[in-house]
Coordinates of C-alpha atoms and ligand atoms in Angstrom, one line a residue:
X6 CA -76.5 77.1 161.2
X7 CA -80.0 77.8 162.5
X8 CA -82.3 74.7 162.6
X9 CA -85.9 75.5 161.8
X10 CA -88.9 73.2 162.5
X11 CA -91.7 73.7 160.0
X12 CA -95.1 72.2 159.6
X13 CA -95.6 69.6 156.9
X14 CA -97.8 71.9 154.9
X15 CA -97.5 72.1 151.1
X16 CA -95.1 75.0 151.6
X17 CA -93.1 73.0 154.1
X18 CA -92.9 70.0 151.8
X19 CA -91.8 72.2 149.0
X20 CA -89.0 73.7 151.1
X21 CA -87.8 70.3 152.2
X22 CA -87.7 69.0 148.6
X23 CA -85.9 72.0 147.3
X24 CA -83.2 71.7 150.1
X25 CA -82.8 68.0 149.0
X26 CA -82.5 69.2 145.3
X27 CA -79.6 71.5 146.3
X28 CA -77.7 68.8 148.2
X29 CA -78.8 69.9 151.8
X30 CA -80.0 67.8 154.7
X31 CA -83.6 67.7 156.0
X32 CA -85.2 65.7 158.8
X33 CA -88.4 64.0 157.8
X34 CA -91.1 61.9 159.6
X35 CA -91.5 58.3 158.7
X36 CA -93.9 55.8 160.2
X37 CA -91.1 54.3 162.3
X38 CA -88.8 57.1 163.5
X39 CA -87.7 60.5 162.0
X40 CA -85.0 60.1 159.3
X41 CA -82.2 62.5 158.3
X42 CA -82.4 62.7 154.5
X43 CA -80.1 63.6 151.7
X44 CA -80.2 62.9 148.0
X45 CA -78.9 59.3 147.8
X46 CA -77.1 59.7 144.5
X47 CA -75.1 62.8 145.5
X48 CA -72.0 61.7 147.5
X49 CA -71.4 65.2 148.9
X50 CA -74.9 65.4 150.2
X51 CA -74.7 62.0 151.8
X52 CA -71.3 62.9 153.4
X53 CA -73.2 65.6 155.3
X54 CA -75.3 62.9 157.0
X55 CA -72.3 61.2 158.4
X56 CA -70.9 64.6 159.6
X57 CA -74.2 65.7 161.2
X58 CA -74.7 62.4 163.0
X59 CA -71.1 61.8 163.8
X60 CA -71.7 58.4 162.3
X61 CA -68.7 56.2 161.5
X62 CA -68.2 55.7 157.8
X63 CA -68.3 51.9 158.2
X64 CA -72.1 52.1 159.1
X65 CA -74.1 52.0 155.8
X66 CA -77.3 54.0 155.3
X67 CA -80.8 53.0 154.2
X68 CA -81.8 54.2 150.8
X69 CA -85.5 55.2 150.5
X70 CA -87.3 54.7 147.1
X71 CA -89.8 57.3 145.8
X72 CA -91.6 54.4 144.0
X73 CA -91.3 50.7 143.0
X74 CA -90.1 51.8 139.5
X75 CA -86.7 52.7 141.2
X76 CA -86.1 49.1 142.4
X77 CA -84.5 47.8 139.1
X78 CA -82.3 50.9 138.9
X79 CA -80.8 50.3 142.3
X80 CA -80.5 46.5 142.7
X81 CA -79.7 43.6 140.4
X82 CA -82.1 41.5 142.4
X83 CA -85.3 43.3 141.3
X84 CA -86.4 40.3 139.3
X85 CA -86.0 37.8 142.2
X86 CA -89.5 36.4 142.9
X87 CA -88.8 36.5 146.6
X88 CA -87.9 40.2 146.4
X89 CA -91.0 40.9 144.4
X90 CA -93.2 39.1 146.9
X91 CA -91.7 40.9 149.9
X92 CA -92.0 44.3 148.2
X93 CA -95.6 43.5 147.2
X94 CA -96.5 42.3 150.8
X95 CA -94.7 44.9 152.9
X96 CA -94.0 48.1 150.9
X97 CA -94.7 50.9 151.5
X98 CA -94.0 50.0 155.2
X99 CA -91.5 49.3 157.9
X100 CA -89.4 46.8 156.1
X101 CA -85.8 47.3 154.9
X102 CA -84.3 44.8 152.4
X103 CA -80.6 44.3 152.0
X104 CA -79.9 43.5 148.3
X105 CA -77.0 43.6 145.9
X106 CA -76.4 47.1 144.7
X107 CA -76.0 48.7 141.3
X108 CA -73.0 51.0 140.6
X109 CA -75.3 54.1 140.4
X110 CA -75.4 54.1 144.2
X111 CA -72.4 55.9 145.6
X112 CA -70.0 53.9 147.8
X113 CA -70.5 56.2 150.7
X114 CA -74.2 55.2 151.0
X115 CA -73.3 51.5 151.3
X116 CA -70.0 52.0 153.1
X117 CA -68.3 50.2 150.3
X118 CA -70.3 47.0 150.7
X119 CA -71.6 45.1 147.6
X120 CA -75.1 45.4 149.0
X121 CA -77.5 48.2 149.8
X122 CA -80.4 48.6 152.3
X123 CA -83.7 49.6 150.5
X124 CA -87.0 50.7 152.0
X125 CA -90.1 52.5 150.9
X126 CA -91.8 54.5 153.7
X127 CA -95.6 54.7 154.0
X128 CA -95.6 58.1 155.7
X129 CA -97.6 60.5 153.6
X130 CA -95.3 63.5 154.4
X131 CA -92.2 61.5 153.5
X132 CA -93.8 60.2 150.3
X133 CA -94.9 63.7 149.3
X134 CA -91.3 65.0 149.7
X135 CA -89.9 62.1 147.7
X136 CA -92.6 62.5 145.0
X137 CA -91.6 66.1 144.6
X138 CA -87.8 65.5 144.8
X139 CA -88.3 62.5 142.4
X140 CA -85.0 60.8 143.4
X141 CA -84.2 58.3 146.2
X142 CA -82.9 59.7 149.5
X143 CA -80.5 58.1 152.0
X144 CA -82.0 58.5 155.5
X145 CA -80.8 57.0 158.7
X146 CA -82.5 57.7 162.0
X147 CA -82.1 61.4 162.8
X148 CA -80.1 61.0 166.0
X149 CA -76.5 61.3 166.8
X150 CA -74.7 58.0 166.5
X151 CA -75.4 55.5 169.2
X152 CA -78.2 57.6 170.7
X153 CA -82.0 57.0 171.0
X154 CA -83.9 57.4 167.7
X155 CA -86.2 60.4 167.5
X156 CA -90.0 59.9 167.3
X157 CA -90.9 63.6 167.4
X158 CA -89.6 66.8 165.7
X159 CA -88.6 68.0 169.2
X160 CA -86.4 64.9 169.7
X161 CA -84.7 65.6 166.3
X162 CA -84.0 69.2 167.5
X163 CA -82.4 67.8 170.7
X164 CA -80.1 65.7 168.6
X165 CA -79.2 67.9 165.7
X166 CA -79.9 71.5 166.6
X167 CA -77.5 73.8 164.7
X168 CA -76.3 70.9 162.4
X169 CA -79.1 70.8 159.8
X170 CA -81.3 73.6 158.2
X171 CA -84.8 72.0 158.4
X172 CA -87.0 69.6 160.4
X173 CA -90.3 68.9 158.8
X174 CA -92.8 68.3 161.6
X175 CA -95.3 65.5 160.8
X176 CA -96.2 64.8 164.5
X177 CA -95.2 61.8 166.5
X178 CA -94.3 58.6 164.6
X179 CA -97.0 56.0 164.7
X180 CA -94.8 52.9 165.1
X181 CA -91.9 54.3 167.1
X182 CA -89.4 51.5 166.4
X183 CA -87.0 51.3 163.4
X184 CA -87.8 49.1 160.5
X185 CA -87.2 45.4 160.4
X186 CA -83.9 44.8 158.4
X187 CA -83.8 41.6 156.3
X188 CA -81.0 40.4 153.9
X189 CA -82.4 38.4 151.0
X190 CA -80.2 35.4 150.0
X191 CA -80.8 32.6 147.6
X192 CA -84.3 31.7 148.6
X193 CA -83.7 32.4 152.3
X194 CA -84.0 35.4 154.6
X195 CA -81.6 36.6 157.3
X196 CA -82.9 38.8 160.1
X197 CA -80.4 41.7 160.7
X198 CA -82.5 43.9 162.9
X199 CA -85.8 42.9 164.7
X200 CA -88.5 45.5 164.1
X201 CA -92.2 46.2 163.6
X202 CA -92.7 43.3 161.2
X203 CA -92.1 40.1 163.1
X204 CA -90.3 37.1 161.7
X205 CA -93.6 35.2 161.7
X206 CA -94.8 37.4 158.9
X207 CA -91.9 36.4 156.7
X208 CA -92.2 32.7 157.3
X209 CA -94.9 32.4 154.7
X210 CA -92.5 33.6 152.0
X211 CA -89.2 31.9 152.9
X212 CA -87.2 30.4 155.8
X213 CA -85.8 33.1 158.1
X214 CA -82.5 32.7 159.8
X215 CA -81.5 34.8 162.8
X216 CA -77.8 35.4 162.9
X217 CA -77.9 38.5 165.1
X218 CA -75.9 36.8 167.9
X219 CA -73.3 35.6 165.3
X220 CA -69.7 36.6 165.2
X221 CA -69.5 39.0 162.3
X222 CA -71.5 42.2 162.6
X223 CA -73.3 42.8 159.3
X224 CA -75.5 45.7 160.5
X225 CA -74.2 48.1 163.0
X226 CA -77.7 48.1 164.4
X227 CA -76.4 44.8 165.7
X228 CA -73.7 46.5 167.8
X229 CA -74.3 45.7 171.4
X230 CA -74.5 49.2 172.7
X231 CA -77.0 51.3 170.7
X232 CA -80.2 53.3 171.2
X233 CA -78.6 54.3 174.5
X234 CA -79.7 56.9 177.1
X235 CA -76.9 58.6 178.9
X236 CA -78.1 57.2 182.2
X237 CA -77.1 53.6 182.8
X238 CA -80.0 51.3 182.1
X239 CA -80.6 47.8 183.5
X240 CA -83.1 45.3 182.2
X241 CA -85.0 43.0 184.6
X242 CA -85.7 39.5 183.5
X243 CA -89.3 39.4 184.9
X244 CA -91.9 42.0 185.2
X245 CA -92.8 41.4 188.8
X246 CA -89.2 41.8 190.1
X247 CA -89.5 45.6 190.5
X248 CA -92.2 45.1 193.2
X249 CA -89.9 43.5 195.7
X250 CA -86.6 45.1 194.9
X251 CA -85.1 47.6 197.3
X252 CA -83.9 49.9 194.5
X253 CA -81.0 52.2 195.2
X254 CA -81.8 55.9 195.6
X255 CA -82.3 58.1 192.5
X256 CA -83.5 55.2 190.4
X257 CA -86.2 55.4 187.7
X258 CA -88.5 52.6 186.6
X259 CA -89.4 52.0 182.9
X260 CA -92.5 50.0 183.7
X261 CA -94.2 47.7 181.2
X262 CA -97.8 48.1 182.2
X263 CA -99.1 48.0 185.8
X264 CA -99.4 51.3 187.7
X265 CA -99.2 50.1 191.3
X266 CA -95.5 50.7 191.9
X267 CA -93.2 50.6 194.9
X268 CA -92.3 54.0 196.4
X269 CA -88.6 53.4 196.2
X270 CA -88.4 54.6 192.6
X271 CA -87.7 58.3 192.1
X272 CA -89.5 58.4 188.8
X273 CA -91.6 56.1 186.6
X274 CA -92.8 55.8 183.1
X275 CA -95.5 53.3 182.1
X276 CA -95.0 52.0 178.6
X277 CA -98.5 50.6 178.0
X278 CA -101.4 51.1 180.4
X279 CA -103.4 48.9 177.9
X280 CA -100.8 46.1 178.0
X281 CA -100.5 46.5 174.2
X282 CA -97.0 46.1 172.6
X283 CA -97.9 48.5 169.7
X284 CA -98.7 51.2 172.3
X285 CA -95.4 50.4 174.1
X286 CA -93.4 50.6 170.9
X287 CA -94.8 54.0 170.0
X288 CA -94.0 55.4 173.5
X289 CA -90.6 53.6 174.2
X290 CA -88.1 56.1 172.9
X291 CA -89.9 59.2 174.2
X292 CA -90.2 57.5 177.7
X293 CA -86.5 56.7 177.7
X294 CA -85.7 60.3 176.8
X295 CA -87.9 61.7 179.6
X296 CA -86.3 59.4 182.2
X297 CA -82.8 60.3 180.8
X298 CA -83.5 64.0 181.3
X299 CA -84.1 63.6 185.0
X300 CA -80.5 63.2 186.2
X301 CA -81.1 59.7 187.6
X302 CA -78.3 57.4 188.6
X303 CA -80.0 54.4 187.1
X304 CA -82.9 53.4 185.0
X305 CA -84.4 49.9 185.5
X306 CA -86.6 48.5 182.7
X307 CA -89.2 45.8 182.9
X308 CA -89.1 43.3 180.0
X309 CA -91.9 43.1 177.4
X310 CA -93.5 39.8 176.4
X311 CA -90.9 38.2 174.2
X312 CA -92.9 37.6 171.0
X313 CA -94.0 39.7 168.1
X314 CA -93.4 43.4 168.5
X315 CA -92.3 42.6 172.1
X316 CA -89.2 40.9 170.6
X317 CA -88.2 44.2 168.8
X318 CA -88.8 46.2 172.0
X319 CA -86.7 43.7 174.0
X320 CA -83.9 44.0 171.4
X321 CA -83.8 47.9 171.9
X322 CA -83.9 47.5 175.7
X323 CA -81.0 45.0 175.6
X324 CA -79.0 47.3 173.4
X325 CA -79.7 50.3 175.7
X326 CA -78.5 48.2 178.7
X327 CA -75.3 46.9 177.1
X328 CA -72.0 47.9 178.5
X329 CA -70.6 51.0 176.7
Ligands
TXA410 O1 -87.0 52.7 160.3 C1 -85.9 52.9 159.8 O2 -85.3 52.0 159.3 C2 -85.3 54.3 159.9 C3 -86.1 55.3 159.1 C4 -85.6 56.7 159.1 O3 -86.2 54.8 157.8 N1 -83.9 54.3 159.5 C5 -83.0 53.7 160.3 O4 -81.7 53.9 159.7 O5 -83.2 53.1 161.3 P1 -80.4 53.6 160.5 O6 -79.3 54.0 159.6 O7 -80.4 54.1 161.9 O8 -80.3 52.0 160.5 C6 -80.0 51.3 159.4 C7 -79.6 49.9 159.7 C8 -78.2 49.9 160.4 O9 -78.2 49.0 161.4 C9 -77.3 49.6 159.2 O10 -76.1 49.0 159.7 C10 -78.1 48.6 158.4 O11 -79.4 49.2 158.5 N2 -77.7 48.5 157.0 C11 -77.6 49.5 156.1 N3 -77.1 49.0 155.0 C12 -76.8 47.7 155.2 C13 -76.1 46.7 154.4 N4 -75.8 46.9 153.1 N5 -76.0 45.5 154.9 C14 -76.4 45.3 156.2 N6 -76.9 46.2 157.0 C15 -77.1 47.4 156.5
MG411 MG1 -80.2 54.6 163.7

């Protein structure tokens, strides 16, 4: 199969929507990362996502709503005041809510779980395609399983060339990190994946519990090794450590901010010259990909400041550095 990249013009949007209509896959930009979309209510179309990504069937997908009017058709919790409040505060945007699912959602989307992950993207191109398709789509990140999420159309091509017919190019993703995933329980919230919306933002609505280090894995985004470059990656505990460290040969540095770097590193990427976590988030996955393409023996990463968006970046770096 030939994979085409097309601009997100009205004609491109129309082509993407008609591919979705006929049960095909398309890669679409969202404000977080590129997603690999299929009609969520068509099991055969959704099965193609698992095949193209080589994703294990136990890892459930995120279902993206064309509009709020779909909420009640997809979950029995649409009347829950906490769900209403979160949807009003954060949708459209980088929040995914895990809620009890209705039978209209095929088992394959939810990997047989009684719950489903729901999100509404704010990206104008994504929304235009969903408006035209007029049905929800299932869309995980458009990378092969376990690899770095794509934040440009070119990254999607690196991951899925020959496996999907179309990539709609909406430019680089503004946020660059996958959505925050929250399970809504009886009046409390459970953080399943740290993301662009930090836990502080939810505290006004309900108590937030963080069970990510717990025994049972509820979201495979919680799997230790994820978002991983091919090159081994090690995470320093302090930013200044790279200065004094006699790094082994052929080592690259994923620097947080400062530019005065010791010569012993063969390559370097600076995540945020402005020392701004939002800038670092937007550049993180592209920088990891560039270092990964250099044939280094090791990548050493400096840690971000551990609060807010920094916590979500730290989560991705820890997963990239986990033993595989
Ligand atoms: O920003 C994003 O969320 C992107 C864009 C494309 O929307 N999507 C994304 O999807 O990151 P994916 O499939 O790579 O990650 C979805 C996460 C996984 O960790 C999955 O295990 C979790 O959501 N998840 C999905 N359904 C779930 C459920 N019913 N219960 C718990 N976790 C669930
Ligand atoms: Mg993913």
